[in-house]
Coordinates of C-alpha atoms and ligand atoms in Angstrom, one line a residue:
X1 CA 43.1 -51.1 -31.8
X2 CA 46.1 -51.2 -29.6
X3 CA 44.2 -49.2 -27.1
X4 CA 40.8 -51.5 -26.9
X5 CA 42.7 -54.3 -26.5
X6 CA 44.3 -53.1 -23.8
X7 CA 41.2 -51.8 -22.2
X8 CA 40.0 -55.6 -22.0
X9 CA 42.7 -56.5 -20.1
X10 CA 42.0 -54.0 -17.5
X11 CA 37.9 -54.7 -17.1
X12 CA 38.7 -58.3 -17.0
X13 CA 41.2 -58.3 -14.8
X14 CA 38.9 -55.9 -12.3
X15 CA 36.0 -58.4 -12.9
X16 CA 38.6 -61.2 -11.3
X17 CA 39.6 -58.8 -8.7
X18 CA 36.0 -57.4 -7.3
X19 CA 34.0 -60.4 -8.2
X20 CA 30.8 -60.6 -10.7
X21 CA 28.5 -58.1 -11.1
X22 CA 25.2 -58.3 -9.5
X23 CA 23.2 -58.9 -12.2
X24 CA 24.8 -62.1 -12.9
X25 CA 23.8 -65.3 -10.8
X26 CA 25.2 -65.7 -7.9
X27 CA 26.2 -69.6 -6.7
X28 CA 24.2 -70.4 -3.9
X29 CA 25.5 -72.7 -0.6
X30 CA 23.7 -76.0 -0.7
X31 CA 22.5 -77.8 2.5
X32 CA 24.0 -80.3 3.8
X33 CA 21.7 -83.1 4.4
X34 CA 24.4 -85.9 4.7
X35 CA 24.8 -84.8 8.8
X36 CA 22.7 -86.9 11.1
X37 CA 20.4 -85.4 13.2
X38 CA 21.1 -87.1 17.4
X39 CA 18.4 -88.8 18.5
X40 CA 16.8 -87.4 22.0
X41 CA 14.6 -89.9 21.9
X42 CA 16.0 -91.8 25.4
X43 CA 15.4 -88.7 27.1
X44 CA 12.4 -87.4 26.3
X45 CA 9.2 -88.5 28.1
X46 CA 6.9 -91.1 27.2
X47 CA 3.8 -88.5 27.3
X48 CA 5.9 -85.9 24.8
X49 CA 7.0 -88.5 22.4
X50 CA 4.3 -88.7 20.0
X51 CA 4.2 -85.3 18.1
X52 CA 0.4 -85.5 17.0
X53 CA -1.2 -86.0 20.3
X54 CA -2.8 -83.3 22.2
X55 CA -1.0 -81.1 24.4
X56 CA -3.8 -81.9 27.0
X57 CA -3.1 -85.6 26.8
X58 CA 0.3 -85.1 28.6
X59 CA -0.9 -82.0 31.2
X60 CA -1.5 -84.5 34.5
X61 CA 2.3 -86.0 33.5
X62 CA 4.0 -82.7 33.1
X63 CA 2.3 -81.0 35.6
X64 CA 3.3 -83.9 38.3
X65 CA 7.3 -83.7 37.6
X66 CA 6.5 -79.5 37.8
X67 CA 4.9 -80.1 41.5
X68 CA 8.0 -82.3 42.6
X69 CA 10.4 -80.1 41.3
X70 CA 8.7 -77.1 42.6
X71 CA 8.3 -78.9 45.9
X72 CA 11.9 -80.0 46.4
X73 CA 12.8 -76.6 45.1
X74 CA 10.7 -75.1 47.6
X75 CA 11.9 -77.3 50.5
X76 CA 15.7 -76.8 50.0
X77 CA 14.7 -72.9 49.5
X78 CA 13.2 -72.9 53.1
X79 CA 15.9 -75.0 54.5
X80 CA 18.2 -72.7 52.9
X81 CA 16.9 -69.5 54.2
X82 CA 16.4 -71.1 57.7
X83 CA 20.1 -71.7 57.8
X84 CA 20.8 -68.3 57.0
X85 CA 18.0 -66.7 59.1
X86 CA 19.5 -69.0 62.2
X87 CA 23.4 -67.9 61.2
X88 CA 22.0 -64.2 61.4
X89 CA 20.0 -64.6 64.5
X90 CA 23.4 -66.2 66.3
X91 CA 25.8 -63.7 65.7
X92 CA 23.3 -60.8 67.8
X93 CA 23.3 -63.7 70.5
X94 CA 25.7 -62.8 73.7
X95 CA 28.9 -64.0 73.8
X96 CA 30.0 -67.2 76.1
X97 CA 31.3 -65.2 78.6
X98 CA 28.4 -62.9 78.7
X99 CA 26.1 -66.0 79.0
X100 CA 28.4 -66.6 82.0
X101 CA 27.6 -63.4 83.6
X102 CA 23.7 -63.7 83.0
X103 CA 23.3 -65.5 86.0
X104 CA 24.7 -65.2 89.5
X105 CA 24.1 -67.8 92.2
X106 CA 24.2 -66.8 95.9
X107 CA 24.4 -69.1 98.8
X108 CA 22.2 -68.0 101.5
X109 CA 23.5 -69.7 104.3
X110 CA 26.5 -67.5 104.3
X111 CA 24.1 -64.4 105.2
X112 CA 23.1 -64.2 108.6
X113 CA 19.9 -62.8 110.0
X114 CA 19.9 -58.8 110.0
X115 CA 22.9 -58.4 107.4
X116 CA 23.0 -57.6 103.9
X117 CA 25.3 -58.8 101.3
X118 CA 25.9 -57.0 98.2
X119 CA 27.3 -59.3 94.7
X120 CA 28.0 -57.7 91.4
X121 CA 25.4 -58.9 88.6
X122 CA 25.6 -57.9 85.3
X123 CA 27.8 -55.1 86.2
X124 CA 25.3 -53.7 88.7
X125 CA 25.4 -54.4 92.3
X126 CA 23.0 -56.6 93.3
X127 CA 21.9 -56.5 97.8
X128 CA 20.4 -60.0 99.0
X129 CA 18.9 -59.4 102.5
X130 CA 18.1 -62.1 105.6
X131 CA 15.6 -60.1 107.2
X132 CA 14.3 -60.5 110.9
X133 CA 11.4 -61.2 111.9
X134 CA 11.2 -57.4 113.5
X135 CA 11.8 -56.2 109.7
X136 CA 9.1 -58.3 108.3
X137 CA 6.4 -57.2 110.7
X138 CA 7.3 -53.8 110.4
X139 CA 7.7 -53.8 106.4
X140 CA 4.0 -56.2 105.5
X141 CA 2.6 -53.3 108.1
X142 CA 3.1 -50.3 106.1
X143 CA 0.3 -48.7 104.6
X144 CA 1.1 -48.4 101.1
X145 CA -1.3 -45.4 100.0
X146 CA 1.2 -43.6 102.2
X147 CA 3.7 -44.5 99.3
X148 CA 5.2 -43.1 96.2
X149 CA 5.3 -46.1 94.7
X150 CA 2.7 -48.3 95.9
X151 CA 3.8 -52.2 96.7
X152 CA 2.7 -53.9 99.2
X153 CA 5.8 -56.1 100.9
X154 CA 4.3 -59.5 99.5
X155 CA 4.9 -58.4 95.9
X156 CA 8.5 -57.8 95.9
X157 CA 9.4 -60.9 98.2
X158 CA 9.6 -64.6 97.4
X159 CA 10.0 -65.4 100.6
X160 CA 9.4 -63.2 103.7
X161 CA 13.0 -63.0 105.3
X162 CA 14.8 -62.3 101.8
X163 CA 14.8 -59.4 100.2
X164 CA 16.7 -59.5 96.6
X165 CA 17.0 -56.1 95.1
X166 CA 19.3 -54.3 92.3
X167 CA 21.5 -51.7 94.5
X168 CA 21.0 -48.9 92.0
X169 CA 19.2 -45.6 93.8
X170 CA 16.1 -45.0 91.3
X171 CA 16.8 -41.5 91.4
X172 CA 20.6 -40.8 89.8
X173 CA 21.9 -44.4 89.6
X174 CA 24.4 -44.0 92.7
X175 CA 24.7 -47.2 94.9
X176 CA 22.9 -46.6 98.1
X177 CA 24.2 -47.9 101.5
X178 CA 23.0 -50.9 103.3
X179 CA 21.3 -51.0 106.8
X180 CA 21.2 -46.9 106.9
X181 CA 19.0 -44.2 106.8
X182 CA 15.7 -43.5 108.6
X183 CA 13.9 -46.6 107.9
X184 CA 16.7 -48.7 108.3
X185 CA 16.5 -50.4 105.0
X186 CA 18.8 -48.0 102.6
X187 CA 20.3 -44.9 102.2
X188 CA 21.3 -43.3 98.9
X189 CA 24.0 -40.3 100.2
X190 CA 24.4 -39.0 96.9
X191 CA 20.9 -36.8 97.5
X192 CA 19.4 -38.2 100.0
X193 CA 16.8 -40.9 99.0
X194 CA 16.0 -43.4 101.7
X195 CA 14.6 -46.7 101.5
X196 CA 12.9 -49.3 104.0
X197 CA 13.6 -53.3 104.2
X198 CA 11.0 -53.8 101.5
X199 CA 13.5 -51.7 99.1
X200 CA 10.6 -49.2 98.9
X201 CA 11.4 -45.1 99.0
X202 CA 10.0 -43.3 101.6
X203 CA 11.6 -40.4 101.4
X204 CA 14.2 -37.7 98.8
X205 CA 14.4 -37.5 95.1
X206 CA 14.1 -41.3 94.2
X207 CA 10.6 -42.1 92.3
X208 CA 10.7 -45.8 92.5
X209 CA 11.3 -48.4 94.6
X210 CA 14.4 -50.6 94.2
X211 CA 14.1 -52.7 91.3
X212 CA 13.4 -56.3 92.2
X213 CA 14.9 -58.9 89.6
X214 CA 13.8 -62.1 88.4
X215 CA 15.3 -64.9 90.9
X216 CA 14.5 -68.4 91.8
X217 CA 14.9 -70.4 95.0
X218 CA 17.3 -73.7 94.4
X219 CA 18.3 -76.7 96.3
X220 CA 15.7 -76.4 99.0
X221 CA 16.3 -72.9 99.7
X222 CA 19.7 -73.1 100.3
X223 CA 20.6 -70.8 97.3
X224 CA 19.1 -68.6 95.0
X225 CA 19.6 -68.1 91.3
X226 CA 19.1 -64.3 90.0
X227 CA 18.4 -63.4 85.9
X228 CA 16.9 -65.1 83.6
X229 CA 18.7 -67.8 81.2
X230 CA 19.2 -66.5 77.7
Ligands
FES301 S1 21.1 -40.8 93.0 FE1 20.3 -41.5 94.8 S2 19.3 -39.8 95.6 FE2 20.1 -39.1 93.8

């Protein structure tokens, strides 16, 4: 008697310690409906408000605010990328001081007839040449099928009595000298390339003519600008 007494104690005091067994009922969590539910009302639009109408009934609504926000999207998008395109672009552009050195201007009045003057352009140097009239006869004379690089004297002059060439031998790269070798115009020593008053080769290693840059006549002749502007 003792014993099953005893053993009451024990189950009951399990049944407060683990809980109920599953077969009893189990108390279930009510909800609570005494929270009130915020009213979007203010912000919804007019076209969505009414629950029971049609989904087409609101399309041209909707699908207006979807084109401006999809077009003002789209235009800040392509500002965006045109900012960053622009900010990529600029940092390959030259720097201020190579802008600087683009150009050179040369003042032709300081270059008397028959002489050559040599300026350094773009770290090449660059020969501008007053030319007599001997020099221009002889030069538009030459018969150019007798060249290795055919030009005729017109092409690669502006103007007849100035010759504006880059001073880089078209053979090696050495820097020929001025007003020497057989045809008077210039000589490369480094292998022997010589060129006439046109800047043409007429004889030695060289294949091409001196190269003739881009330049431009300014203030009434009196100067002329060589390279292009960036
Ligand atoms: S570099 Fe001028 S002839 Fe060779």
């Amino acid at each position: 008697m003792h014993s099953l007494s005893k053993l009451a104690r024990t189950s009951s005091s399990l049944v407060r310690l683990l809980g109920p067994p599953l077969s009893q009922p189990m108390t279930r969590r009510q909800a609570h409906t005494d929270l009130e539910v915020p009213d979007f009302s203010a912000y919804r639009r007019k076209g969505n408000s009414d629950p029971t109408a049609p989904n087409s009934a609101s399309f041209e609504e909707r699908a207006s605010f979807y084109y401006l926000m999809s077009g003002t999207f789209g235009v800040v998008g392509l500002y965006s990328a045109k900012k960053v395109v622009c900010g990529l672009i600029d940092t390959m552009s030259p720097a201020a001081d190579a802008l600087a050195m683009a150009q050179v201007e040369v003042k032709l009045e300081d270059i008397p007839e028959g002489k050559n003057t040599t300026v350094k352009w773009r770290g090449k140097p660059l020969f501008v040449r007053h030319r007599t009239p001997e020099e221009i006869k002889t030069e538009q004379a030459v018969d150019i099928s007798q060249l290795r690089d055919p030009e005729k004297d017109e092409e690669r002059v502006k103007k007849p009595e100035w010759l504006v060439v880059i001073g880089v031998c078209t053979h090696l790269g050495c820097v020929p000298i001025p007003n020497a070798g057989e045809w008077g115009g210039y000589y490369c020593p480094c292998h022997g390339s010589h060129y006439d008053a046109s800047g043409r080769v007429r004889k030695g290693p060289a294949p091409l003519n001196l190269e003739v840059p881009f330049y431009e006549f300014m203030d009434g002749d009196d100067k002329i600008i060589v390279g292009e502007e960036f």
